[in-house]
């Protein structure tokens, strides 16, 4: 079974940092681009970041550029999102998602992990 | 980066058809055949329903179909069923700095 499981969410103060993890199983992880998408409470989906299978190329939404860093460890079948300088507007459920490959869509999603930014 | 524009809500009776529009620009929807659609039930993760404008992933009902004309893509749900009641989001690849953009979301209500 293809599965993505996020972890690492929690409560953090404004200006703080947090690292999210997404553990993958059931497919050849290193051959798939991976993505992070977030959803603020009661709001719509927002693209956050992407990384290619070999980790050689990354992309970010303007809203997180310079504050978030995506990375992956193909030996551990895990993708990460290091979040820094967190703001109240970063509060959301963060989903990791697999790329359709080839394609430009997200075919498998994790269950999400909640990040709360509050003092 | 501006979100793609979707109607806030649409509705239909069981068995009827309903269509959701997704309007962008020539930098996203109009410029690429990389529009996808997602279904999200409350408290659940999104589910891919359509990719590359018209393609259905394995396991998705044939009642769901996608199309595109110019800068507007559409998702049609035929033979509405109670289980189709959910929020639907479109997404497109974009030539802007961030490679993807989502729509504003549409709540589908089955009357």
Coordinates of C-alpha atoms in Angstrom, one line a residue:
Chain A
X1 CA 0.0 0.0 0.0
X2 CA 1.3 3.5 -0.9
X3 CA 1.4 5.6 2.2
X4 CA 2.6 9.0 3.4
X5 CA 2.7 9.8 7.1
X6 CA 3.5 13.3 8.3
X7 CA 4.8 14.2 11.7
X8 CA 6.4 17.0 13.6
X9 CA 3.5 19.5 13.8
X10 CA 2.7 21.3 17.1
X11 CA 2.6 24.6 18.8
X12 CA 5.3 27.1 18.2
X13 CA 5.7 30.8 19.1
X14 CA 5.9 33.5 16.4
X15 CA 9.5 33.7 15.1
X16 CA 10.2 30.1 16.1
X17 CA 11.2 27.0 14.0
X18 CA 9.8 23.6 13.4
X19 CA 10.7 20.6 11.2
X20 CA 8.1 18.5 9.6
X21 CA 8.7 15.0 8.3
X22 CA 6.9 12.9 5.8
X23 CA 7.6 9.1 5.8
X24 CA 6.8 7.3 2.6
X25 CA 6.2 3.6 1.9
X26 CA 4.9 1.3 -0.8
X27 CA 6.7 2.9 -3.8
X28 CA 10.2 3.7 -5.1
X29 CA 10.5 7.0 -3.2
X30 CA 13.7 8.2 -4.8
X31 CA 12.1 8.4 -8.3
X32 CA 9.2 10.7 -7.3
X33 CA 9.1 14.5 -6.8
X34 CA 7.5 15.3 -3.6
X35 CA 5.5 18.4 -2.4
X36 CA 4.2 20.2 0.6
X37 CA 0.7 21.8 0.5
X38 CA -0.9 23.6 3.4
X39 CA -4.5 24.5 4.5
X40 CA -5.2 27.2 7.0
X41 CA -8.2 26.6 9.3
X42 CA -11.4 27.0 7.2
X43 CA -9.4 28.1 4.2
X44 CA -8.4 26.6 0.8
X45 CA -5.3 24.7 -0.3
X46 CA -2.0 26.5 -0.8
X47 CA 1.1 25.2 -2.5
X48 CA 4.2 25.4 -0.3
X49 CA 7.2 23.6 -1.8
X50 CA 8.5 20.9 -4.1
X51 CA 11.6 18.8 -4.5
X52 CA 12.7 16.5 -7.3
X53 CA 13.5 12.9 -6.7
X54 CA 17.2 13.3 -6.5
X55 CA 16.9 16.4 -4.4
X56 CA 18.7 18.5 -7.0
X57 CA 16.0 21.1 -7.6
X58 CA 13.5 22.8 -5.2
X59 CA 10.7 25.3 -5.5
X60 CA 8.9 27.5 -3.0
X61 CA 5.8 29.6 -2.8
X62 CA 6.6 33.3 -2.5
X63 CA 5.0 33.4 0.9
X64 CA 7.6 31.0 2.4
X65 CA 10.7 31.6 0.2
X66 CA 13.7 32.3 2.4
X67 CA 12.0 31.0 5.5
X68 CA 11.3 27.3 4.7
X69 CA 13.6 24.7 3.3
X70 CA 12.5 21.4 1.7
X71 CA 14.9 18.4 1.7
X72 CA 14.8 14.7 1.4
X73 CA 16.7 11.6 2.6
X74 CA 16.1 8.9 0.0
X75 CA 17.8 6.3 2.3
X76 CA 15.1 6.9 4.8
X77 CA 12.2 7.4 2.3
X78 CA 11.5 10.7 4.0
X79 CA 10.9 14.3 2.9
X80 CA 11.3 17.2 5.3
X81 CA 10.1 20.8 5.6
X82 CA 12.3 23.0 7.8
X83 CA 10.2 26.0 8.8
X84 CA 11.8 29.1 10.3
X85 CA 10.7 32.7 11.3
X86 CA 7.2 31.3 11.7
X87 CA 4.3 33.8 11.5
X88 CA 0.7 33.4 12.6
X89 CA -0.3 33.2 9.0
X90 CA 1.7 30.0 8.6
X91 CA -0.7 28.2 11.0
X92 CA -2.2 25.4 8.9
X93 CA -2.5 21.7 8.3
X94 CA 0.5 20.7 6.3
X95 CA 0.1 17.9 3.8
X96 CA 2.9 16.1 2.0
X97 CA 1.9 14.8 -1.4
X98 CA 3.5 12.6 -4.2
X99 CA 3.8 13.8 -7.7
X100 CA 1.9 11.9 -10.4
X101 CA 5.1 11.4 -12.4
X102 CA 5.0 12.1 -15.2
X103 CA 2.7 15.0 -14.6
X104 CA 2.0 18.0 -12.7
X105 CA -0.5 16.9 -10.0
X106 CA -0.5 15.3 -6.6
X107 CA -1.8 11.8 -6.6
X108 CA -1.1 10.5 -3.0
X109 CA -1.6 12.7 0.1
X110 CA -0.7 12.1 3.7
X111 CA -3.2 12.7 6.5
X112 CA -1.6 16.1 7.4
X113 CA 0.0 17.5 10.5
X114 CA -1.2 20.7 12.2
X115 CA 1.1 23.6 12.9
X116 CA -0.1 26.2 15.3
X117 CA 1.8 29.5 15.6
X118 CA 0.8 31.4 18.7
X119 CA 2.2 33.0 21.7
Chain B
X1 CA 0.5 34.6 -6.4
X2 CA -3.2 34.8 -7.1
X3 CA -5.4 31.8 -6.7
X4 CA -7.4 30.4 -9.6
X5 CA -11.1 31.6 -9.4
X6 CA -13.8 29.1 -8.7
X7 CA -17.5 29.6 -7.7
X8 CA -18.0 29.4 -4.0
X9 CA -20.7 26.9 -4.2
X10 CA -22.8 24.8 -6.6
X11 CA -25.6 22.4 -6.0
X12 CA -27.8 19.8 -7.7
X13 CA -30.3 17.1 -7.0
X14 CA -29.3 13.4 -7.0
X15 CA -28.9 12.1 -10.5
X16 CA -28.4 15.6 -12.1
X17 CA -25.1 16.9 -13.4
X18 CA -23.2 19.9 -12.2
X19 CA -20.1 21.8 -13.5
X20 CA -17.5 23.7 -11.6
X21 CA -15.4 26.3 -13.4
X22 CA -11.8 27.2 -12.7
X23 CA -10.5 30.5 -14.3
X24 CA -6.9 31.4 -14.5
X25 CA -4.7 33.2 -17.0
X26 CA -2.4 32.4 -19.9
X27 CA 0.4 31.8 -17.4
X28 CA -1.4 28.9 -15.8
X29 CA -4.6 27.3 -17.0
X30 CA -4.5 28.7 -20.5
X31 CA -0.8 28.0 -21.0
X32 CA -0.5 24.3 -20.0
X33 CA -2.6 21.2 -20.1
X34 CA -1.7 20.5 -16.5
X35 CA -4.9 21.2 -14.7
X36 CA -5.9 18.9 -11.9
X37 CA -9.0 18.6 -9.6
X38 CA -9.2 17.4 -6.0
X39 CA -12.1 16.3 -3.8
X40 CA -11.9 17.0 -0.1
X41 CA -14.4 15.8 2.5
X42 CA -14.4 17.6 5.9
X43 CA -11.4 16.7 8.0
X44 CA -9.9 14.5 5.3
X45 CA -7.0 14.9 3.0
X46 CA -7.6 15.9 -0.6
X47 CA -8.1 13.2 -3.2
X48 CA -7.0 13.5 -6.9
X49 CA -10.0 13.2 -9.2
X50 CA -8.6 14.5 -12.6
X51 CA -5.1 15.3 -13.8
X52 CA -3.8 16.7 -17.1
X53 CA -7.2 18.4 -17.7
X54 CA -9.1 15.2 -18.7
X55 CA -7.4 12.1 -17.2
X56 CA -9.0 10.1 -14.4
X57 CA -6.7 8.2 -12.0
X58 CA -7.5 4.5 -11.5
X59 CA -10.4 4.0 -9.2
X60 CA -12.1 7.4 -9.8
X61 CA -15.6 7.1 -11.0
X62 CA -16.3 7.9 -14.7
X63 CA -19.0 10.2 -13.5
X64 CA -16.2 12.8 -13.1
X65 CA -14.8 14.4 -16.2
X66 CA -12.6 17.4 -17.0
X67 CA -12.3 19.8 -19.8
X68 CA -10.6 23.2 -20.7
X69 CA -11.3 26.1 -23.0
X70 CA -8.9 29.0 -23.1
X71 CA -8.1 30.2 -19.6
X72 CA -11.0 28.3 -18.0
X73 CA -11.1 24.6 -16.9
X74 CA -14.2 22.7 -15.8
X75 CA -15.0 19.7 -13.7
X76 CA -18.3 18.0 -14.5
X77 CA -20.0 15.5 -12.1
X78 CA -22.7 13.5 -13.8
X79 CA -25.3 11.5 -11.9
X80 CA -24.8 13.3 -8.6
X81 CA -24.7 11.1 -5.6
X82 CA -24.8 12.0 -1.9
X83 CA -21.2 11.0 -1.5
X84 CA -20.1 13.7 -4.0
X85 CA -21.0 16.4 -1.5
X86 CA -17.5 17.9 -0.7
X87 CA -15.2 20.7 -1.4
X88 CA -13.5 20.7 -4.8
X89 CA -10.3 22.4 -5.7
X90 CA -8.6 22.9 -9.1
X91 CA -4.9 23.3 -9.5
X92 CA -2.6 24.2 -12.4
X93 CA 1.0 24.2 -13.3
X94 CA 2.2 27.8 -13.7
X95 CA 5.1 29.6 -15.4
X96 CA 5.5 31.9 -12.4
X97 CA 8.1 31.5 -9.7
X98 CA 6.1 28.9 -7.7
X99 CA 5.2 26.1 -10.1
X100 CA 1.7 25.4 -8.8
X101 CA -1.4 27.3 -7.9
X102 CA -4.7 26.2 -6.4
X103 CA -8.2 27.4 -7.0
X104 CA -10.3 29.1 -4.3
X105 CA -12.5 26.0 -3.8
X106 CA -16.1 25.1 -4.5
X107 CA -18.5 23.5 -2.1
X108 CA -20.8 21.0 -3.9
X109 CA -24.1 20.4 -2.2
X110 CA -26.3 17.5 -3.2
X111 CA -29.9 18.6 -2.5

